[in-house]
Coordinates of C-alpha atoms in Angstrom, one line a residue:
Chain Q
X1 CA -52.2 4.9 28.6
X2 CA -51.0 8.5 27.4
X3 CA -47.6 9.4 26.5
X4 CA -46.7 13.2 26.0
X5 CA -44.3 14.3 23.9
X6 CA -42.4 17.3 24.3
X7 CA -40.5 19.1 21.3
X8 CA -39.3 22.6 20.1
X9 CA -39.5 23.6 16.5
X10 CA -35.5 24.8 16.7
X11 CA -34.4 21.9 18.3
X12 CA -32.6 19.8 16.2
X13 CA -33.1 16.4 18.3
X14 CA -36.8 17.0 17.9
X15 CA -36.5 17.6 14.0
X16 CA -34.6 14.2 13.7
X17 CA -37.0 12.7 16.2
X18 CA -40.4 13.6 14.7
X19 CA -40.3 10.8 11.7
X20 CA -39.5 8.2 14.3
X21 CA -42.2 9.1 16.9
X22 CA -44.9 9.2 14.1
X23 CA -43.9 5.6 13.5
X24 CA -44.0 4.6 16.8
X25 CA -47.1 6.4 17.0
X26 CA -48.9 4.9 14.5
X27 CA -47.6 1.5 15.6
X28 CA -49.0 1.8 19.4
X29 CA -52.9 2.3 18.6
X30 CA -53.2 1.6 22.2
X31 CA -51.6 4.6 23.4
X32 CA -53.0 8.1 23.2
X33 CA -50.1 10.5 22.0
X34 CA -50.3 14.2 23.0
X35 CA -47.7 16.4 21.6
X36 CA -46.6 19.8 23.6
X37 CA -44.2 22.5 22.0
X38 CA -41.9 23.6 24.5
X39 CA -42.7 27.3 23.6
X40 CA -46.3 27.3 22.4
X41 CA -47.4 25.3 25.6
X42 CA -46.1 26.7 27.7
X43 CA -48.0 26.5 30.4
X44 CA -48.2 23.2 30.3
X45 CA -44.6 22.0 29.8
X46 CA -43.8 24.0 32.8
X47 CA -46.4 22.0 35.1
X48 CA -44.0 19.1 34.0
X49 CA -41.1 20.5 35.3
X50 CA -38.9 18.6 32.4
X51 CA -35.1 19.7 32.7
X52 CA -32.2 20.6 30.3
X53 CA -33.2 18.5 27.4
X54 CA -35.3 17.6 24.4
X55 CA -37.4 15.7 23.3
X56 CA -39.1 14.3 26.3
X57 CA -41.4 11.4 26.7
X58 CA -43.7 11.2 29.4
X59 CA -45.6 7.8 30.3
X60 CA -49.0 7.8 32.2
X61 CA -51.2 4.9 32.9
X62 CA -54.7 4.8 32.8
X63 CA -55.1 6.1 36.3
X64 CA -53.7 9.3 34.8
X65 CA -50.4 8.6 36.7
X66 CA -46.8 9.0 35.8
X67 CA -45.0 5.4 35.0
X68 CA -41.9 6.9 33.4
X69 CA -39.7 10.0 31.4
X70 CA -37.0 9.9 29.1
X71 CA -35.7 12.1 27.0
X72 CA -33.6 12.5 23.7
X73 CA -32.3 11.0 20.6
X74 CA -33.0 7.5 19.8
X75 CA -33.6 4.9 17.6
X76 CA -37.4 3.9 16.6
X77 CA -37.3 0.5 17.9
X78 CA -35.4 2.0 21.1
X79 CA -38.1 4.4 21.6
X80 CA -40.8 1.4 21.0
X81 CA -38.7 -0.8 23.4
X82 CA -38.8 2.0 26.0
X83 CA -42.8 2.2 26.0
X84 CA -43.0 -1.3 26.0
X85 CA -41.1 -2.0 29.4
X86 CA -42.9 0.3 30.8
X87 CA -45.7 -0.5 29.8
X88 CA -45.1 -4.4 31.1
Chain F
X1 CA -14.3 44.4 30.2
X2 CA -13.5 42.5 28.6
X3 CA -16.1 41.0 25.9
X4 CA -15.5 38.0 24.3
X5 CA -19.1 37.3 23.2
X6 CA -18.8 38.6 19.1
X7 CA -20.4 35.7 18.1
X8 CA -23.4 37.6 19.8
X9 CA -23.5 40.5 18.2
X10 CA -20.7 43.0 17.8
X11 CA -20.6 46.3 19.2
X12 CA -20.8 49.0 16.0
X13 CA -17.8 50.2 14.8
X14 CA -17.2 53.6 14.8
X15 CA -17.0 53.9 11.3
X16 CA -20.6 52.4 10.7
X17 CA -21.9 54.6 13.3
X18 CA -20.4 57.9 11.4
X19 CA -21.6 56.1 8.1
X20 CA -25.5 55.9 10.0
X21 CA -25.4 59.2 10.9
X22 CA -24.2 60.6 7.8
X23 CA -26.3 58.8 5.8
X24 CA -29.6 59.4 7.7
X25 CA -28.7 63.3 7.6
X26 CA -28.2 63.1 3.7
X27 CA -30.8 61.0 2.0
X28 CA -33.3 62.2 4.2
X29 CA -36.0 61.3 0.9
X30 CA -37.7 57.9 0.7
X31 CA -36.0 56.2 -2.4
X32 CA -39.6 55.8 -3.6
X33 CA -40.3 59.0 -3.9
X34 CA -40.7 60.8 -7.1
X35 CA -38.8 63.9 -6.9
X36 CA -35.2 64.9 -6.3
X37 CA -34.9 64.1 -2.8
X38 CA -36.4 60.3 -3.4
X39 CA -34.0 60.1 -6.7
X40 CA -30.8 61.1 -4.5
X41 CA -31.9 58.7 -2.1
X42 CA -32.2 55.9 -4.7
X43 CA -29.2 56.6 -6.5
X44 CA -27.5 56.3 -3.0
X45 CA -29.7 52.8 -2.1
X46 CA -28.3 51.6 -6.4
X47 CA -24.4 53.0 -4.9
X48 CA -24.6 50.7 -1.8
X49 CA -26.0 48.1 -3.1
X50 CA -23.1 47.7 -6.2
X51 CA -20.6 48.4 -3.3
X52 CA -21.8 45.2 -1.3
X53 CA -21.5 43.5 -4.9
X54 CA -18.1 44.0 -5.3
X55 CA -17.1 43.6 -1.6
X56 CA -18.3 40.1 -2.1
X57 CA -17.6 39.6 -5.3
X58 CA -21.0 38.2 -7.0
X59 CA -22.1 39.8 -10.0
X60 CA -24.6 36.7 -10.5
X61 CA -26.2 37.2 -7.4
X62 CA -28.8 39.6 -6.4
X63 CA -29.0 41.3 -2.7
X64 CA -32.5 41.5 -0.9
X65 CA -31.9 43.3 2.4
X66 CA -33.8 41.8 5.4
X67 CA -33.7 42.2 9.2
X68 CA -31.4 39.8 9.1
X69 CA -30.0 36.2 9.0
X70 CA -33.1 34.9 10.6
X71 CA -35.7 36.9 7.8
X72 CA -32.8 35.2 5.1
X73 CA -33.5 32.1 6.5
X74 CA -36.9 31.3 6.9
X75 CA -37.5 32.8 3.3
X76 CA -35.4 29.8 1.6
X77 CA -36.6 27.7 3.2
X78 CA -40.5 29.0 2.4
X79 CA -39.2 28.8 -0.9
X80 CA -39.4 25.1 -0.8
X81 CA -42.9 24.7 -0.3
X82 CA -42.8 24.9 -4.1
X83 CA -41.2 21.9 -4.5
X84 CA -42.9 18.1 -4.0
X85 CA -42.8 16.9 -0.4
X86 CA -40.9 13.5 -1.0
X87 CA -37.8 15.6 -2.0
X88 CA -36.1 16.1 1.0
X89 CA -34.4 19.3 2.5
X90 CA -31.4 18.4 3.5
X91 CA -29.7 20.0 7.0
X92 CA -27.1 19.4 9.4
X93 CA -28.0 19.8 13.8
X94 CA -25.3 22.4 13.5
X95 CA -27.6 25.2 11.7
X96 CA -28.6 28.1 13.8
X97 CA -32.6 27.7 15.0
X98 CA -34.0 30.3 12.4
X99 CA -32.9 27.2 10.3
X100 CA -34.2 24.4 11.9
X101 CA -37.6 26.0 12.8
X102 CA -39.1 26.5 9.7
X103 CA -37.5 23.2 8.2
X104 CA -39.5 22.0 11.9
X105 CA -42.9 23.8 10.2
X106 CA -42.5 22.2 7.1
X107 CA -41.8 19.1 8.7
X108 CA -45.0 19.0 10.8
X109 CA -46.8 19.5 6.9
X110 CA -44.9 16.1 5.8
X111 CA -42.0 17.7 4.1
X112 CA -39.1 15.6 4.5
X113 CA -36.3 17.0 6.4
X114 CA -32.6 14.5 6.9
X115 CA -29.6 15.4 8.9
X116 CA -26.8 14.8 6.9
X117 CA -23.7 13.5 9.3
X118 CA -21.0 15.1 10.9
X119 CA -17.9 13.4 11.7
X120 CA -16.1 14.6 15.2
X121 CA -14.5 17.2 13.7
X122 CA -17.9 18.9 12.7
X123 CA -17.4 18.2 9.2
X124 CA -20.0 17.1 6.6
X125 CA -19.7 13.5 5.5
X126 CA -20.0 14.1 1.9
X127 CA -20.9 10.6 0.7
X128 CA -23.5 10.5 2.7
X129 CA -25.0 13.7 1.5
X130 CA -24.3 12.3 -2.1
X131 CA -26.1 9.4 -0.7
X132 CA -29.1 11.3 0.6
X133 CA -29.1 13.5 -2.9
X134 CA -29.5 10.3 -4.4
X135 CA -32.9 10.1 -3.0
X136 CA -34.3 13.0 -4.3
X137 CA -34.1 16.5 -3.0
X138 CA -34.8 19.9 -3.4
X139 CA -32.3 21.9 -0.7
X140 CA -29.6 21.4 0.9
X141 CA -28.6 24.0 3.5
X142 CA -25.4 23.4 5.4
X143 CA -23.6 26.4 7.7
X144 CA -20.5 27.6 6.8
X145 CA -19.2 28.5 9.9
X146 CA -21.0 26.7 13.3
X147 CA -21.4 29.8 15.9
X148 CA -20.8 28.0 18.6
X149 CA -17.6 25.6 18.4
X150 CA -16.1 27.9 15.2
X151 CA -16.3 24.6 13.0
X152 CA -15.8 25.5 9.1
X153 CA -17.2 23.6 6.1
X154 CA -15.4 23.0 2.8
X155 CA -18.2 25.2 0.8
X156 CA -16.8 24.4 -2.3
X157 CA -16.3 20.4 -1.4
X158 CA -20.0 20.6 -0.5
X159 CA -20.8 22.7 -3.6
X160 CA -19.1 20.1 -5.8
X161 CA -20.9 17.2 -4.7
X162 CA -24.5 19.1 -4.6
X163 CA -24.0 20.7 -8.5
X164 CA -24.2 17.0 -9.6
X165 CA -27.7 17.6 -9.0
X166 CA -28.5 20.4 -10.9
X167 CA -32.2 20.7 -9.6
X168 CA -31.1 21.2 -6.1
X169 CA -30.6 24.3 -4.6
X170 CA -27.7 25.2 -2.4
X171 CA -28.1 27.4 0.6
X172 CA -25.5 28.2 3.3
X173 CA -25.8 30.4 6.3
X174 CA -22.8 32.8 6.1
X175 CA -23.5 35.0 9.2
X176 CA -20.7 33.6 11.4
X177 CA -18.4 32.7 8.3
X178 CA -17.8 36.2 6.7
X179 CA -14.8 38.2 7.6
X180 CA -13.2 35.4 9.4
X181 CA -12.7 32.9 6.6
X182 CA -12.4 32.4 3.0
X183 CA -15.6 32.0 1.6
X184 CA -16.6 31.7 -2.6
X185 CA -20.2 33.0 -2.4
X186 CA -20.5 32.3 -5.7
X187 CA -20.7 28.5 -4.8
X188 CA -24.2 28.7 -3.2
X189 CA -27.5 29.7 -4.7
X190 CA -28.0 31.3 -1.5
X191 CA -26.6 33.0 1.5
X192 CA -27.9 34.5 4.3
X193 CA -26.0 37.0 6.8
X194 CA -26.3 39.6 9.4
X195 CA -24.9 43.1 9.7
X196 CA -24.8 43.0 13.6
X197 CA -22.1 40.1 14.0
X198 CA -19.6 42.3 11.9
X199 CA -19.9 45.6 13.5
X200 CA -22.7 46.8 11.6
X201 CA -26.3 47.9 12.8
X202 CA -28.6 45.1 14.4
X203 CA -31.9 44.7 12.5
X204 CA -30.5 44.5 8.5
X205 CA -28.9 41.9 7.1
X206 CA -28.8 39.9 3.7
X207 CA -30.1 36.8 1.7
X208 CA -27.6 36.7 -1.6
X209 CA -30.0 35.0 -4.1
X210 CA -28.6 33.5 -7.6
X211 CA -30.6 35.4 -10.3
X212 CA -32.8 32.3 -11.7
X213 CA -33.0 30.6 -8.6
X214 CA -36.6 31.0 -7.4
X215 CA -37.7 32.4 -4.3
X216 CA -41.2 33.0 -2.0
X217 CA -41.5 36.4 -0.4
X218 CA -42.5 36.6 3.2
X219 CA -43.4 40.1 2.6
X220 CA -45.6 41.4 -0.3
X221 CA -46.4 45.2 -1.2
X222 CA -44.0 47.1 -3.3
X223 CA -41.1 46.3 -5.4
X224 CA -38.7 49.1 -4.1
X225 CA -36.4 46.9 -2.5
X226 CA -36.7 44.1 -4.3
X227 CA -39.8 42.4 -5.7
X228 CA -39.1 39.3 -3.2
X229 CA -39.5 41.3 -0.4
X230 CA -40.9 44.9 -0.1
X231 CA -40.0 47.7 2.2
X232 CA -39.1 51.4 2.3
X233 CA -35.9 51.0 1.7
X234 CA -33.8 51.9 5.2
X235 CA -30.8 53.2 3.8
X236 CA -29.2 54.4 7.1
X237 CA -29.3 50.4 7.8
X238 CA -28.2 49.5 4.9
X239 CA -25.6 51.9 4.7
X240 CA -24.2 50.5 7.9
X241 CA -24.5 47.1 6.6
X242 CA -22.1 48.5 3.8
X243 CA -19.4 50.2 5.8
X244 CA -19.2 46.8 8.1
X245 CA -18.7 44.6 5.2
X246 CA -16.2 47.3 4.2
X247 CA -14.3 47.6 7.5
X248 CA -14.0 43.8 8.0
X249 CA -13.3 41.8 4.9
X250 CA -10.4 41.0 3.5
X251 CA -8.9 42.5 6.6
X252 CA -7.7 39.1 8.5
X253 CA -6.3 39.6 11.6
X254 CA -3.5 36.8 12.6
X255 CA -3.4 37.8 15.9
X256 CA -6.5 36.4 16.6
X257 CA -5.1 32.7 15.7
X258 CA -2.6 34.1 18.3
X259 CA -5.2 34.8 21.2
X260 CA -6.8 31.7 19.8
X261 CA -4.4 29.3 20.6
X262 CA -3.2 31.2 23.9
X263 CA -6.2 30.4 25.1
X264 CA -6.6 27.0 24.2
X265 CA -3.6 25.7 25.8
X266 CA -4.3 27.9 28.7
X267 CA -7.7 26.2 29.1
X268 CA -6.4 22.9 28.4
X269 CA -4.2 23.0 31.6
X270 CA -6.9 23.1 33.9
X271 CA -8.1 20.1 35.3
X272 CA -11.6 19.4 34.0
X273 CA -12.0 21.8 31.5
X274 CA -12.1 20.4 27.9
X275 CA -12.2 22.1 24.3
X276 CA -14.7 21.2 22.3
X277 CA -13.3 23.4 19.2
X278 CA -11.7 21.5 16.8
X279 CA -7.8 21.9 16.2
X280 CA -8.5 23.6 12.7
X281 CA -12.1 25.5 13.8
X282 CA -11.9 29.3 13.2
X283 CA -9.6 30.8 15.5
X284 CA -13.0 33.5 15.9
X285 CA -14.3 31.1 18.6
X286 CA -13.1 28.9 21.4
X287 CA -15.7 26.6 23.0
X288 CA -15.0 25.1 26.2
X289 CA -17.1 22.9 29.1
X290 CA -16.3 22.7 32.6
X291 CA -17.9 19.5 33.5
X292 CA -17.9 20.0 36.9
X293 CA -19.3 23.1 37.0
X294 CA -22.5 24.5 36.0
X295 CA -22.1 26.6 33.1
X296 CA -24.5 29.5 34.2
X297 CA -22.5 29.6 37.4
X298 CA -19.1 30.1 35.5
X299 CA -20.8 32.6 32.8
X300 CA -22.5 34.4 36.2
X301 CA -19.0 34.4 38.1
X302 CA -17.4 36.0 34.5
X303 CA -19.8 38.3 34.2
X304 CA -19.9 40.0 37.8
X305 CA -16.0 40.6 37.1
X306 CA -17.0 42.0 33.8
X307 CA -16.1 39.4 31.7
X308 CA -18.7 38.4 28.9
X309 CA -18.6 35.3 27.2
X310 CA -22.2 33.1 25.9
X311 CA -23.0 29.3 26.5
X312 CA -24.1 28.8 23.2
X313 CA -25.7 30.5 20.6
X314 CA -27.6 33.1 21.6
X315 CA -30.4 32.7 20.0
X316 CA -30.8 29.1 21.6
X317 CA -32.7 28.7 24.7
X318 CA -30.1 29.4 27.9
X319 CA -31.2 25.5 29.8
X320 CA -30.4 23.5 26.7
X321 CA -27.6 21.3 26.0
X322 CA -25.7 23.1 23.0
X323 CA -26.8 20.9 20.2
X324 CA -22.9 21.8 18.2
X325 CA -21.1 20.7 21.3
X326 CA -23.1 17.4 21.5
X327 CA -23.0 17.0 17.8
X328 CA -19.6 17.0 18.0
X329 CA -18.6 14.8 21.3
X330 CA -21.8 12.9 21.5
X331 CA -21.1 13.7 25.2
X332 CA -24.1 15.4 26.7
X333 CA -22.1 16.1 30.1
X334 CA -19.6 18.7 28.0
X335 CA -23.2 19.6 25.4
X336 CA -24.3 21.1 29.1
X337 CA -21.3 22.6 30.4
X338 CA -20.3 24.7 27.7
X339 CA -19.4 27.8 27.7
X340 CA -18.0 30.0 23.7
X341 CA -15.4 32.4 23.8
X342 CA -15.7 34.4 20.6
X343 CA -12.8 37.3 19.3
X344 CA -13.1 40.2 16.7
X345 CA -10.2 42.4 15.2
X346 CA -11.2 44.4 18.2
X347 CA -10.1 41.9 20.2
X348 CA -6.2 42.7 22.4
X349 CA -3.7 40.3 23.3
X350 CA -3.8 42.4 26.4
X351 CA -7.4 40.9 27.2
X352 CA -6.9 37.6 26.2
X353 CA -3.7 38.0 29.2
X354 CA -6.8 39.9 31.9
X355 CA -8.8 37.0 31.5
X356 CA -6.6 34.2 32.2
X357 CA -6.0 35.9 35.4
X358 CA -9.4 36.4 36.1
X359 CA -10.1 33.2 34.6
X360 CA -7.4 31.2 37.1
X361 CA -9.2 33.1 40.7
X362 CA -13.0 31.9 38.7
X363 CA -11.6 28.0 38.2
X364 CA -9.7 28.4 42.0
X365 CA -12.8 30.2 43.8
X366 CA -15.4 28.0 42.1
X367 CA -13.9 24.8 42.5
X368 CA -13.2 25.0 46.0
X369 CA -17.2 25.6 46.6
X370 CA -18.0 22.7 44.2

């Protein structure tokens, strides 16, 4: 499974959010994390087509399909609980 | 017109513009020059440059001309990289994103970085700075006026708490703050500010530096300027940066708390539409949402009749919630819908009356094609 993680360097959600995704990160060996900047990937954040708001989270399985998004500020064991479900 | 977006940029004052022009047709020498022409224009750069001392009253405190706030910014917080990565630069989500970028780069190279709170009235919560200067820190860089809801801080409150920690440094982004409240410069270690938000040219601006405090250059060459950051010296800027401190400080203007609260009781009356400017914010700026409405529509709608207001900073990315507005309400419905009045001196009773006309067809015209 893949998640993608969408942030900004002036976005202040994403500055508060970066500690807690790297714990989540290293706590979910079993999920492939691929971080985006909304400016310097352009390209690729616009393929997503991801809305108003940041950070954004993006679940695929192994198929390469999309299981879930959500986006913003949250707790680490919020975000880990997120992944989880959807992962079940 | 009617433009209410000063929180932008401000048009140049006529003034400045005569003090541009006259300066670029005198001192027509590079201060660096070594003959009569370069020493006029030195002597000139050495006038200015005691002028903007006074003005602001900081004799302790060097000036380094950049382009501006942004330049002011990221060199503070450069400066950190000389410090241990486990002491922790500490911010608040209100700070404008030349702030929070490079605190985002240094960040991404394991420097800590912590929010300090905000209560809902877009205050700091001072103990729990104290708390997080506990931990160990090396910055703490808090604005002193947010650009898009007109929130003040209590520099000196904050100063007080953050000098019982001598070793940290004390940084406030004054670029929306001066001329339009009462601000002690000689609290911070340093300050950053642009010429373009008080009348003055866009491209110059100013990091206020505490002699002793240390400081990385982003620029290297020569020492002209200043040894932290070299350039030809561009006195016609700088000059205008000098005439628009001059024109607007200490020149308060209380018919502005007058437009102010006009048009915060006007706004208040319409159903839907709720202020997210705090009672005491500077009367400079009024920030609204219209949650039923999206906010490019309204701004688009304004605009067409020639009426100019922003959603948020303007430097902030036009599809994102404002992150001042959600700081403030934790309501990401009004963070979206926002839209920021912001007033000069320049600013006439007589346009605050236009736009509550045009204002009242906008809500009418838009609302029935919800």
């Amino acid at each position: 499974m893949k998640l993608i993680v969408i942030t900004a360097l002036w976005c202040p959600s994403c500055l508060l959010m970066k500690p807690r995704i790297q714990k989540v990160q290293e706590s979910m060996s079993a999920i492939t994390f691929e971080h985006l900047d909304f400016d310097f990937d352009e390209d690729k954040v616009k393929a997503l087509d991801i809305g108003k708001k940041l950070p954004v989270y993006i679940l695929y399985n192994d198929e390469g399909n999309e299981v879930i998004r959500f986006k913003g500020e949250m707790k680490t064991d919020e975000l880990e609980r997120k992944i989880h479900d959807a992962m079940d | 017109m009617i433009y209410f977006d000063y929180s932008a940029t401000a048009p140049l004052l006529p003034a400045v513009q005569s003090a541009m022009s006259e300066a670029a047709k005198t001192y027509i020498g590079n201060a660096n020059s070594h003959y009569a022409l370069g020493f006029q224009s030195k002597a000139y750069l050495d006038q200015l440059t005691q002028e903007i001392q006074t003005i602001l009253k900081i004799e302790d405190h060097d000036l380094i001309f950049t382009s501006g706030a942004s330049e002011s910014n990221n060199m503070v917080v450069q400066t950190m990289r000389r410090f241990p990565k486990e002491k922790c630069l500490i911010t608040t989500p209100l700070e404008h994103p030349s702030m929070i970028a490079p605190l985002s780069v240094l960040q991404h190279e394991g420097y800590r970085v912590e929010f300090v709170g905000i209560d809902r009235n877009g205050q700091v919560d001072l103990a729990h700075l104290e708390a997080l200067l506990q931990t160990s820190a090396s910055l703490v860089s808090i604005v002193a006026m947010d650009s898009e809801t007109g929130c003040k801080q209590d520099l000196k409150a904050i100063a007080d708490v953050v000098h019982r920690y001598p070793e940290v440094l004390f940084h406030s982004d004054v670029t929306q703050a001066l001329g339009k409240m009462d601000l002690d410069l000689t609290k911070v270690d340093y300050a950053s500010m642009s010429a373009h938000k008080l009348g003055g040219p866009i491209g110059i601006g100013l990091l206020i530096h505490r002699r002793g405090c240390p400081l990385t250059n982003l620029i290297y060459g020569g020492t002209s300027l200043s040894r932290y950051r070299s350039s030809t010296p561009p006195l016609m800027l700088i000059a205008g940066l000098a005439c628009s401190l001059q024109e607007t400080l200490g020149q308060r203007d209380n018919k502005i708390q007058v437009i102010h609260q006009m048009l915060r009781d006007f706004l208040s009356g319409f159903e839907g539409v709720m202020i997210n400017s705090p009672i005491d914010c500077s009367p400079y700026i009024l920030n609204f949402s219209w949650i039923s409405q999206d906010s490019h529509r309204v701004q688009a709608w304004l605009s067409d009749h020639e009426v100019y207001v922003s959603l948020k900073s303007a430097c902030s990315m036009d599809d994102v919630p404002s992150q001042s507005v959600l700081a403030l309400t934790q309501d990401p419905k009004r963070a979206l819908t926002s839209v920021r009045l912001s007033f000069s001196k320049q600013t006439t009773l007589n346009e605050a009356k236009q736009f509550k006309s045009i204002f009242r067809a906008c809500y009418q015209q838009l609302e029935e094609h919800r």
